[in-house]
PDB file of C-alpha atoms in Angstrom:
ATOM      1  CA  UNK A1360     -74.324 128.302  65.888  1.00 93.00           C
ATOM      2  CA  UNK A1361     -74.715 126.096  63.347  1.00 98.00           C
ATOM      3  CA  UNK A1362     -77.562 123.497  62.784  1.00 98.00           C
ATOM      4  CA  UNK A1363     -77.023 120.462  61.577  1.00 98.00           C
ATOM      5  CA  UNK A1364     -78.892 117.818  59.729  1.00 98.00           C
ATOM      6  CA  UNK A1365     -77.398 113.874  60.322  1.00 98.00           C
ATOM      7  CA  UNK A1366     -78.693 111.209  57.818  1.00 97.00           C
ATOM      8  CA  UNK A1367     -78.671 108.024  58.317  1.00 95.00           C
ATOM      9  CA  UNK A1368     -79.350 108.580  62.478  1.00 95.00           C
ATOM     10  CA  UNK A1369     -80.426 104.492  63.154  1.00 94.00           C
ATOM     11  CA  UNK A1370     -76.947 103.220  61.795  1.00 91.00           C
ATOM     12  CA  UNK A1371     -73.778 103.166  64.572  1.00 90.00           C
ATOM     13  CA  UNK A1372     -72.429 106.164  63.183  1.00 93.00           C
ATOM     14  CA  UNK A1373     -75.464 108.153  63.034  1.00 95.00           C
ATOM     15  CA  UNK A1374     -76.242 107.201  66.362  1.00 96.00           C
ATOM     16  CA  UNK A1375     -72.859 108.109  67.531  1.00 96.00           C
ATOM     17  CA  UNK A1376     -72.556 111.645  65.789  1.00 97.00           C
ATOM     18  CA  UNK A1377     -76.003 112.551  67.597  1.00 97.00           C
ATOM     19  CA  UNK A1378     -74.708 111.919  71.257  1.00 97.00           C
ATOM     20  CA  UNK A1379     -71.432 113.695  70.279  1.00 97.00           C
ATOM     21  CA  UNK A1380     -72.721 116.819  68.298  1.00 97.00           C
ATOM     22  CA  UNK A1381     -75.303 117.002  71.059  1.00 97.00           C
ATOM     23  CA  UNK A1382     -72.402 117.992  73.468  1.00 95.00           C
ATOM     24  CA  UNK A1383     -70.877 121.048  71.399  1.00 96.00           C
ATOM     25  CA  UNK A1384     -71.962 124.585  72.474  1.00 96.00           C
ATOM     26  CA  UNK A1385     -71.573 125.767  68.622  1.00 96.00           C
ATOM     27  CA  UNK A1386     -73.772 122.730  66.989  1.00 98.00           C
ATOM     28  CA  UNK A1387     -77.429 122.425  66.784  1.00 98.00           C
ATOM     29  CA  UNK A1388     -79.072 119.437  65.551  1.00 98.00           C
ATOM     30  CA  UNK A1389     -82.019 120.402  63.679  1.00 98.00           C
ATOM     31  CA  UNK A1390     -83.309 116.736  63.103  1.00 98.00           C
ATOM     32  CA  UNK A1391     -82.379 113.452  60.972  1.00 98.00           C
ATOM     33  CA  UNK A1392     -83.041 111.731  57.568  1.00 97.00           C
ATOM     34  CA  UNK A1393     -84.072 107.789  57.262  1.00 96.00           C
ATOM     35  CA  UNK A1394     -85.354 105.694  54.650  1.00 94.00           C
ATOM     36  CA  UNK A1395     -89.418 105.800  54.514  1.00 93.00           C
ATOM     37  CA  UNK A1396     -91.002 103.355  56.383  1.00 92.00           C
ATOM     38  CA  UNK A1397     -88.538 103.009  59.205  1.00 95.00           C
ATOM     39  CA  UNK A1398     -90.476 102.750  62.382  1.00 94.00           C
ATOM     40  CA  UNK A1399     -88.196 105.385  63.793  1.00 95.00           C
ATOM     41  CA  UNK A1400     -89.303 108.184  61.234  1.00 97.00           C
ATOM     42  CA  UNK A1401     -90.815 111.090  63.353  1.00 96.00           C
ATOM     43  CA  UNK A1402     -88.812 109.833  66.375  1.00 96.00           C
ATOM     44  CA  UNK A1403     -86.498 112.104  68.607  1.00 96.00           C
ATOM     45  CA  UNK A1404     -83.214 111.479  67.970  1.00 97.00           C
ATOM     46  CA  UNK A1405     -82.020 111.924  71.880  1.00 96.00           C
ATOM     47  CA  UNK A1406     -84.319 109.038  72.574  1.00 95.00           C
ATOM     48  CA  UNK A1407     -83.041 107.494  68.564  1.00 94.00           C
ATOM     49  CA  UNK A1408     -79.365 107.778  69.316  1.00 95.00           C
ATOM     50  CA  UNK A1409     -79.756 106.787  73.452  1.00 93.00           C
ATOM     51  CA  UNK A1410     -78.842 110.357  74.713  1.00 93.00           C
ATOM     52  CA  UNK A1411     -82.177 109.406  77.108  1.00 91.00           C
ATOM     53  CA  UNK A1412     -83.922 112.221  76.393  1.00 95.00           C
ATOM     54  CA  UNK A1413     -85.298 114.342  73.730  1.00 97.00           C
ATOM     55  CA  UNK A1414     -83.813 117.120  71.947  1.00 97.00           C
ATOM     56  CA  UNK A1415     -86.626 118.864  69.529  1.00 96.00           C
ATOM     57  CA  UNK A1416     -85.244 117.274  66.690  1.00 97.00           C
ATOM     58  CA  UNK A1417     -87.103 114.273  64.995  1.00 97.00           C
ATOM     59  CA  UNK A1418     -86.623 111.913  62.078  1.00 97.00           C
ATOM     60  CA  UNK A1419     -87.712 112.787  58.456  1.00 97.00           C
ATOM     61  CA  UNK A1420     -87.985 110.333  55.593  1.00 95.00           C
ATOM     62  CA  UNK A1421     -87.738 113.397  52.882  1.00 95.00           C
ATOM     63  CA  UNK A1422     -84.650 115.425  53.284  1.00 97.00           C
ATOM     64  CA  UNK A1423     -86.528 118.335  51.445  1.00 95.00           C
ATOM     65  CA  UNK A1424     -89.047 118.960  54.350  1.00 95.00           C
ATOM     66  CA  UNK A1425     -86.352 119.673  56.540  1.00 97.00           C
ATOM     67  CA  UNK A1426     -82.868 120.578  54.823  1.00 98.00           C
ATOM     68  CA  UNK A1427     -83.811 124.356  54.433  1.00 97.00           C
ATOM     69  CA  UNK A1428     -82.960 124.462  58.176  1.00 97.00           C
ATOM     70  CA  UNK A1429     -79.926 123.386  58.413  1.00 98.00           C
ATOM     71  CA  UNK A1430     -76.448 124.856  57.343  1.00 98.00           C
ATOM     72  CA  UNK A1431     -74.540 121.813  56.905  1.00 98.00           C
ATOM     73  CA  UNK A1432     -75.739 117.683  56.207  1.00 98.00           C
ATOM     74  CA  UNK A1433     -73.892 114.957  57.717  1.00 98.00           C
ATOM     75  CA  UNK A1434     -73.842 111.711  55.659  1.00 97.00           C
ATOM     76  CA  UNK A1435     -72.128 108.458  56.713  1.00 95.00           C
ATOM     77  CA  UNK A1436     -74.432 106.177  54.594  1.00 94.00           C
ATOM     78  CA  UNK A1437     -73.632 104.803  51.458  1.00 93.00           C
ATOM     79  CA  UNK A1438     -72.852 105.846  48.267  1.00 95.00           C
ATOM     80  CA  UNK A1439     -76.000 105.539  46.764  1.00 96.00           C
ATOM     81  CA  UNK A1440     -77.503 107.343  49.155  1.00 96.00           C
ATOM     82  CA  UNK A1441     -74.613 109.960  49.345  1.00 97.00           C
ATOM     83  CA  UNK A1442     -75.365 110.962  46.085  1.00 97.00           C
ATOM     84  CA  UNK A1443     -78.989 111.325  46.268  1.00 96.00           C
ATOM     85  CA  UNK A1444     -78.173 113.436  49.333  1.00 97.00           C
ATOM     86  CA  UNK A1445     -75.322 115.753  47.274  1.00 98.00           C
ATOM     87  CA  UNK A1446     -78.637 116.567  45.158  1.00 97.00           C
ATOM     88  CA  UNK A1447     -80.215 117.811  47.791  1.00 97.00           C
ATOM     89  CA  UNK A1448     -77.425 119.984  49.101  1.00 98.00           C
ATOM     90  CA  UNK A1449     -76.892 121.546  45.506  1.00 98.00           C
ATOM     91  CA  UNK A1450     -80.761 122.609  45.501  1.00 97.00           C
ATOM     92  CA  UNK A1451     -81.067 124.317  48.412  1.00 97.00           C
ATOM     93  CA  UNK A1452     -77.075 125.432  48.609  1.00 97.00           C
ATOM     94  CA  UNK A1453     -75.895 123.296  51.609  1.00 98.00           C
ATOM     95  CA  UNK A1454     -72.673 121.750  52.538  1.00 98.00           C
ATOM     96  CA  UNK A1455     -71.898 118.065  53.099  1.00 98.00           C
ATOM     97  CA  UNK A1456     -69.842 116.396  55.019  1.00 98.00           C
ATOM     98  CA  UNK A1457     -69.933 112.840  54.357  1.00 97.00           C
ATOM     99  CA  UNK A1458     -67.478 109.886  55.760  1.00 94.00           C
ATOM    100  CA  UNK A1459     -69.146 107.063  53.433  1.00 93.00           C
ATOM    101  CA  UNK A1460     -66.858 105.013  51.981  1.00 88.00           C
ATOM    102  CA  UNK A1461     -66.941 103.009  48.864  1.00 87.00           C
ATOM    103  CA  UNK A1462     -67.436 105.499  45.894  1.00 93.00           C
ATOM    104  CA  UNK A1463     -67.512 104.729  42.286  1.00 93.00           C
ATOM    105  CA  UNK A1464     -64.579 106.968  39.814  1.00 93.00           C
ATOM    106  CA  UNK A1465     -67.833 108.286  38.445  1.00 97.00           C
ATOM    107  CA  UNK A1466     -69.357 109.023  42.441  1.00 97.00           C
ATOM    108  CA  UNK A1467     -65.685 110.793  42.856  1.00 95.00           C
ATOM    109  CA  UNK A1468     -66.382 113.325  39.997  1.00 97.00           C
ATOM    110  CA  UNK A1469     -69.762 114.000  40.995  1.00 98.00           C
ATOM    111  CA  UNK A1470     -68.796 115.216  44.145  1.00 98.00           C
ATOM    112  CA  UNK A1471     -65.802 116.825  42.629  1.00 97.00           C
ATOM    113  CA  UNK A1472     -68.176 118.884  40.519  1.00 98.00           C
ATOM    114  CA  UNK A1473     -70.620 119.574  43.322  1.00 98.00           C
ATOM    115  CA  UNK A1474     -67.766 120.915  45.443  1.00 98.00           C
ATOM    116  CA  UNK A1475     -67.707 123.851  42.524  1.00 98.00           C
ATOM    117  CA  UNK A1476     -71.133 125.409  43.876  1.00 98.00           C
ATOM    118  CA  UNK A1477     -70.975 123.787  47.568  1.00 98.00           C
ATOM    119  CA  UNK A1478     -68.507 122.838  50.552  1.00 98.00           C
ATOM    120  CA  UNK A1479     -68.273 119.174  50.463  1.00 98.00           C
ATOM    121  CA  UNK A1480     -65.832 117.323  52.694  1.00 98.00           C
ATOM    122  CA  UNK A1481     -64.982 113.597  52.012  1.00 96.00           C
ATOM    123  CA  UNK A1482     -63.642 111.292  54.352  1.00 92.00           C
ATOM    124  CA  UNK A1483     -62.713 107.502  54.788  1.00 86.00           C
ATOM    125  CA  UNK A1484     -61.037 107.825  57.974  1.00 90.00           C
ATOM    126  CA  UNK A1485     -62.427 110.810  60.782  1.00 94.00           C
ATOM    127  CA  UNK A1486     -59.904 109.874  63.871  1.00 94.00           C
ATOM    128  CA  UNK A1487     -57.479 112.209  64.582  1.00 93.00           C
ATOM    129  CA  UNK A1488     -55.173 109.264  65.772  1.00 94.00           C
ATOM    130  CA  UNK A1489     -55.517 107.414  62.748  1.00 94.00           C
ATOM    131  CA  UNK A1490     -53.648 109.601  61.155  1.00 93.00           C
ATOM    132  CA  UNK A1491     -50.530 109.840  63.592  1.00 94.00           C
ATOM    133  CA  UNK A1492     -50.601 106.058  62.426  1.00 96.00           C
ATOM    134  CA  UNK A1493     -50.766 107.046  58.534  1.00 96.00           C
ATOM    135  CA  UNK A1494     -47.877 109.313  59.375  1.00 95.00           C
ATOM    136  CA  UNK A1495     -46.137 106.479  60.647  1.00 97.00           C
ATOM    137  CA  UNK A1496     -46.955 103.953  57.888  1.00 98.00           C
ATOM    138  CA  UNK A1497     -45.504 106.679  55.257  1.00 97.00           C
ATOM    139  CA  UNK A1498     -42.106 106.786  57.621  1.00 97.00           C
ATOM    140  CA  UNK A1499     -41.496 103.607  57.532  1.00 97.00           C
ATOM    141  CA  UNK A1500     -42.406 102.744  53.661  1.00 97.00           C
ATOM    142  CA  UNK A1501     -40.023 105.489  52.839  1.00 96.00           C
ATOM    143  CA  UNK A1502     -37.418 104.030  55.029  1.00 96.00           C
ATOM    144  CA  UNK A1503     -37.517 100.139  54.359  1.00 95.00           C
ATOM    145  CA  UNK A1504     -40.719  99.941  51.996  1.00 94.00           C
ATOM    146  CA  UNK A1505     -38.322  98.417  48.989  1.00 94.00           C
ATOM    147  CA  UNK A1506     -36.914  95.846  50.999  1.00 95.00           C
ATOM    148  CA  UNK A1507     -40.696  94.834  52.436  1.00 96.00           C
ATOM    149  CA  UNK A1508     -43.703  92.201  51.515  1.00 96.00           C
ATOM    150  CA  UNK A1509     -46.128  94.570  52.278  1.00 97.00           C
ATOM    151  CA  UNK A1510     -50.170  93.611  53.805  1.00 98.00           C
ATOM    152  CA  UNK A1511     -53.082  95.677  54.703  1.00 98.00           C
ATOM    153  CA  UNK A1512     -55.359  93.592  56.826  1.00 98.00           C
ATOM    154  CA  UNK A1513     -58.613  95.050  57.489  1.00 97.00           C
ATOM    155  CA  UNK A1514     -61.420  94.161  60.088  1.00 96.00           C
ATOM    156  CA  UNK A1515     -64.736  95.365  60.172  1.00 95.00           C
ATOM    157  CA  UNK A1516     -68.438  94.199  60.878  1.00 93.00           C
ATOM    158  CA  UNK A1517     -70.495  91.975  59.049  1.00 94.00           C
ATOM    159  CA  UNK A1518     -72.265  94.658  57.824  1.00 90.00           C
ATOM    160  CA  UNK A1519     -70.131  96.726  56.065  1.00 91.00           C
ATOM    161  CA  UNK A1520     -70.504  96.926  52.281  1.00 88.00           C
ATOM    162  CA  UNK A1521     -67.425  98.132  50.296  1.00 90.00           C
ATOM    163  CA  UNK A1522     -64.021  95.143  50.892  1.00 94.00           C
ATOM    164  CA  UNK A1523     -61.409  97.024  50.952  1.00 95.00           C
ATOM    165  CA  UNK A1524     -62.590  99.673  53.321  1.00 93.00           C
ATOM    166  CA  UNK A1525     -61.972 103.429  52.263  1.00 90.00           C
ATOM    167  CA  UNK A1526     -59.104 103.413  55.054  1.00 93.00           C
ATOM    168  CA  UNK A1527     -57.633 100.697  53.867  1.00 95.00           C
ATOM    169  CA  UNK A1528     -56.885 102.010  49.934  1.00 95.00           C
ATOM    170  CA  UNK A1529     -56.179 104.986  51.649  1.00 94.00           C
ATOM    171  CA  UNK A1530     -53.494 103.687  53.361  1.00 97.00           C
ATOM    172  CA  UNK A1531     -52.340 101.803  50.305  1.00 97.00           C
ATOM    173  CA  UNK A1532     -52.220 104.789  47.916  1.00 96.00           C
ATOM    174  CA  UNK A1533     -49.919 106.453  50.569  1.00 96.00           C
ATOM    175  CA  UNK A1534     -47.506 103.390  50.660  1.00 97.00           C
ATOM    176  CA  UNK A1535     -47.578 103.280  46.945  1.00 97.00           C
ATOM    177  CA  UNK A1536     -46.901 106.645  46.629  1.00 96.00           C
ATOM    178  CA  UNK A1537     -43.614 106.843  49.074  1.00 97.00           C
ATOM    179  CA  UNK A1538     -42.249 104.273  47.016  1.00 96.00           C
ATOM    180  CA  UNK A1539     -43.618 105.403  43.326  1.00 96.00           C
ATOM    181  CA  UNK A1540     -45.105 102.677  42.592  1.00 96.00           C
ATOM    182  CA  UNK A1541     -48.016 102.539  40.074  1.00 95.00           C
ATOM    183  CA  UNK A1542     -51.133 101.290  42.645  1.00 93.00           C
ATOM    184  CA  UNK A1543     -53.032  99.756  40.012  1.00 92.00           C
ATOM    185  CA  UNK A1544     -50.024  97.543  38.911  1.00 93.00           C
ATOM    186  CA  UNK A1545     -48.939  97.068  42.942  1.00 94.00           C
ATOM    187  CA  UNK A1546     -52.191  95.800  44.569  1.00 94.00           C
ATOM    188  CA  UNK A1547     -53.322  92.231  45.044  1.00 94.00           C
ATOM    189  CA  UNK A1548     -56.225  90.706  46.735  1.00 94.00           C
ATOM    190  CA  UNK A1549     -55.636  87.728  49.276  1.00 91.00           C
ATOM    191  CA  UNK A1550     -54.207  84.425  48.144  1.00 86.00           C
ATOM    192  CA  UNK A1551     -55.603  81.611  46.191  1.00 86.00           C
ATOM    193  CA  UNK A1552     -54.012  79.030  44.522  1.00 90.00           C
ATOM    194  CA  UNK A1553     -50.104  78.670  42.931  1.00 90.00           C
ATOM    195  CA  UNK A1554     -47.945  81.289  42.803  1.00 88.00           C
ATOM    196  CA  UNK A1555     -44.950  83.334  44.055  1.00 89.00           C
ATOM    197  CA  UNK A1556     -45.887  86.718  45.141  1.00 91.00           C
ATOM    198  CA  UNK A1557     -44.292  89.244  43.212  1.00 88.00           C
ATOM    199  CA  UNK A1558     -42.035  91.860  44.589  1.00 88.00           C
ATOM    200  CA  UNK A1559     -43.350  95.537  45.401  1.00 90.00           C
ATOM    201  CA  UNK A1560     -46.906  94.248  45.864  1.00 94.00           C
ATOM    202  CA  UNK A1561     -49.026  95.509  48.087  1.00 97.00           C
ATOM    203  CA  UNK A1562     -52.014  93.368  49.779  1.00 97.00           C
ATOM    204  CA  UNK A1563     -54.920  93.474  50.812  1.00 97.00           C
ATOM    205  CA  UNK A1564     -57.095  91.048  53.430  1.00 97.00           C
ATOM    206  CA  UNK A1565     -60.434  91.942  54.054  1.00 96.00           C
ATOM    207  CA  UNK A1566     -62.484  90.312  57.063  1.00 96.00           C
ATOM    208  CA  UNK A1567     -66.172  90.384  57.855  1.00 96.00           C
ATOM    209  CA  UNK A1568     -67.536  89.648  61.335  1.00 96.00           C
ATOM    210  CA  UNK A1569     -69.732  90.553  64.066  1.00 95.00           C
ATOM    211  CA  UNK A1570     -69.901  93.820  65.189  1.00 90.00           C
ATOM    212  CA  UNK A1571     -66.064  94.709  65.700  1.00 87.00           C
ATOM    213  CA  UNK A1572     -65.968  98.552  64.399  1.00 88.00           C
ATOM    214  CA  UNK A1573     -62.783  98.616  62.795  1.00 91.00           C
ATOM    215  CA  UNK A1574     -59.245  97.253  62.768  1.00 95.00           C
ATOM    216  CA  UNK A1575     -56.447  97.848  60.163  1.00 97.00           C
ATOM    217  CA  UNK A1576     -52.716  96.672  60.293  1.00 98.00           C
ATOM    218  CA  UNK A1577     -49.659  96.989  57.858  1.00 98.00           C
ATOM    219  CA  UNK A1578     -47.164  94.467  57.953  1.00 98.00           C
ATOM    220  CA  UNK A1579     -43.714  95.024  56.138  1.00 98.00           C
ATOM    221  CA  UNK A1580     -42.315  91.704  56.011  1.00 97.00           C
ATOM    222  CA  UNK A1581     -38.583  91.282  55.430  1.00 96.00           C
ATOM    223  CA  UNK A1582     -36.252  87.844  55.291  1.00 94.00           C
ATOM    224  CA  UNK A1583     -35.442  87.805  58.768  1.00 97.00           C
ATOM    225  CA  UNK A1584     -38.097  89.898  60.809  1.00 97.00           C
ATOM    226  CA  UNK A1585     -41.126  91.692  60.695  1.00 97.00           C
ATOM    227  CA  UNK A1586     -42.460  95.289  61.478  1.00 98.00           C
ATOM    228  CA  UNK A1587     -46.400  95.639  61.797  1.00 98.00           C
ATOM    229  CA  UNK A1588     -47.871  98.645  62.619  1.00 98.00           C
ATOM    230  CA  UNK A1589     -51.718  97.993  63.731  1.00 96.00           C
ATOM    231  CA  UNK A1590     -54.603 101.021  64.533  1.00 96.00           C
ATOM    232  CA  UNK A1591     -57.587  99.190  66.375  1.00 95.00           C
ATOM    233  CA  UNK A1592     -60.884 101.246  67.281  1.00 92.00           C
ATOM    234  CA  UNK A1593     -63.224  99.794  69.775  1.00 92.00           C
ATOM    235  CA  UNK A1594     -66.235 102.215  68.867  1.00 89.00           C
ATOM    236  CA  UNK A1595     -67.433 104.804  66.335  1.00 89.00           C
ATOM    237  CA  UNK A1596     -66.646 107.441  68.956  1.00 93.00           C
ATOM    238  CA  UNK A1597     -63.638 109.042  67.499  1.00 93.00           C
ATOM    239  CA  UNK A1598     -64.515 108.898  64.028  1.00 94.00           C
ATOM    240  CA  UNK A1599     -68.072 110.668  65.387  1.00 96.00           C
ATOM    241  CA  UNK A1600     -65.755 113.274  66.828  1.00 96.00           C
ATOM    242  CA  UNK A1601     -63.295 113.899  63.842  1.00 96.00           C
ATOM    243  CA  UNK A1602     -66.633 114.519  61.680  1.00 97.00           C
ATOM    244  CA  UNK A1603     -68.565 116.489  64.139  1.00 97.00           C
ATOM    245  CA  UNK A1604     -64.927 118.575  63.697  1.00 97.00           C
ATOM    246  CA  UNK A1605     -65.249 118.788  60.278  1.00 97.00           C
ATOM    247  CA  UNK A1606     -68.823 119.906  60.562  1.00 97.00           C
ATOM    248  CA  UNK A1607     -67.793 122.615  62.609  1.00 97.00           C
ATOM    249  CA  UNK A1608     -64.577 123.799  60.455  1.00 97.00           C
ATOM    250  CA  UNK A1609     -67.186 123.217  56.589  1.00 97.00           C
ATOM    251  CA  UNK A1610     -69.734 125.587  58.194  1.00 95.00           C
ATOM    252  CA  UNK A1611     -68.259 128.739  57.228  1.00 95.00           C
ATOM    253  CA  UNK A1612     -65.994 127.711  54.228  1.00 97.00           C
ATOM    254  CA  UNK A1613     -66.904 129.030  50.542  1.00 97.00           C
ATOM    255  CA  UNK A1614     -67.422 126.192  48.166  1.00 98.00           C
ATOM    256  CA  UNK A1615     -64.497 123.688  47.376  1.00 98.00           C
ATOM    257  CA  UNK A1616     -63.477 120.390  48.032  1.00 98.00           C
ATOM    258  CA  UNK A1617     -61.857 120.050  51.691  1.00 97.00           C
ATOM    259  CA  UNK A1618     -60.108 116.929  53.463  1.00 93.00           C
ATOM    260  CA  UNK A1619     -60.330 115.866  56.780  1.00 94.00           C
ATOM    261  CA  UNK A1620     -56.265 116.988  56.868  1.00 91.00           C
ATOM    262  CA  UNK A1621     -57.187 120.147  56.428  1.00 93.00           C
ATOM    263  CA  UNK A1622     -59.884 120.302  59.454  1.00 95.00           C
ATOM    264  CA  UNK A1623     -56.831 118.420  61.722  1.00 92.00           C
ATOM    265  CA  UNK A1624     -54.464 120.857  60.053  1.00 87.00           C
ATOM    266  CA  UNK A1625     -52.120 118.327  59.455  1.00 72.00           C
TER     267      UNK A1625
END
């Protein structure tokens, strides 16, 4: 069995990775981390997260008081945050899984370094069908990518921090990699003003808005037609699942730094 500890339990992901962890045999929650002064701290999260009842397992607002329980910490926050957590984990030997997006070069290393002592998993993207639809965006860049205008354009809530999201330079390093181009050189933001796009560029559109969870779509754009591949999710559900995955596969791993790939074995 192993127990985990979810941070961040008010936010839609939280919420969601409590109803689905709830519902595997081999996963116990042992309770949740939120800012102090929350008026959910010492809550339940079954009643927190909507389950409709409660399941022993309440809300902290210091992660010390409670991580010695737990084997691995689940952290979908953001990076600030993330790294306070990591700290945490390193004291008192835990392993994180964390599907925050939005990290700093210097965040990166840290967590690099960390994975030296502890497991620690990083994620952008925890659907298991997302990535049939990366597989398909590197087939077809390797097939036509040259010839191709090439856009990411990204949807998510209002709320979300980081423009692009993690999936979304994900998906671009992948493109930019089946056709060797430098990334750095290749990327553009939007369009303002004068100006003929160059050739081999890729870019990016980032939208804002409501509440819609996520929404990403590559569109190679040639002289005479277009091909657009598009990956809409209509709740946090499958991402909650991929990570609750990953908590599952971290919980018995030595330290190192793992990728969701490896937990889909893809």
């Amino acid at each position: 069995m192993t127990k985990l500890l979810i941070t961040g339990p008010k936010g839609n992901m939280g919420q969601e990775i409590v109803r689905v962890a709830y519902n595997r045999s081999e996963i116990e929650i042992v309770g949740g981390v939120g800012p102090a002064g929350r008026d959910y701290i010492g809550k339940d999260l079954g009643v927190l997260s909507g389950l409709g009842q409660e399941i022993n397992a309440k809300v902290y607002d210091d992660i010390n008081s409670i991580i010695g329980l737990c084997d691995v910490v689940v952290d979908c926050t953001n990076p600030e945050v993330t790294i306070k957590i990591l700290k945490s984990c390193l004291e008192n030997g835990k392993a994180l899984v964390t599907g925050t997006t939005g990290f700093s070069d210097q965040d990166k290393k840290i967590l690099k370094d960390a994975s030296k002592q502890i497991p620690v998993l990083v994620a952008s993207n925890t659907s298991r069908k997302a990535h049939i639809f990366f597989d398909l965006i590197k087939k077809l860049s390797k097939k036509t990518g040259r010839e191709a205008d090439i856009d990411i354009v990204e949807m998510h809530e209002n709320k979300k921090l980081d423009a692009p999201s993690g999936t979304a330079k994900e998906i671009a390093a992948m493109i930019a990699a089946e056709l060797d181009l430098d990334l750095s050189q290749a990327v553009e933001y939007g369009r303002k003003g004068k100006g003929i796009r160059k050739s081999n560029s890729i870019c990016f559109h980032s939208i804002r808005s409501g509440n819609y969870p996520t929404s990403h779509r590559v569109i190679f754009g040639y002289q005479n037609e277009k091909i657009e591949l598009h990956f809409d999710g209509y709740n946090m559900n499958s991402c909650a699942e991929g990570i609750v995955d990953a908590v599952s596969y971290i919980s018995d791993k030595k330290p190192g730094f793992y990728r969701i790939e490896d937990v889909f074995n893809l």
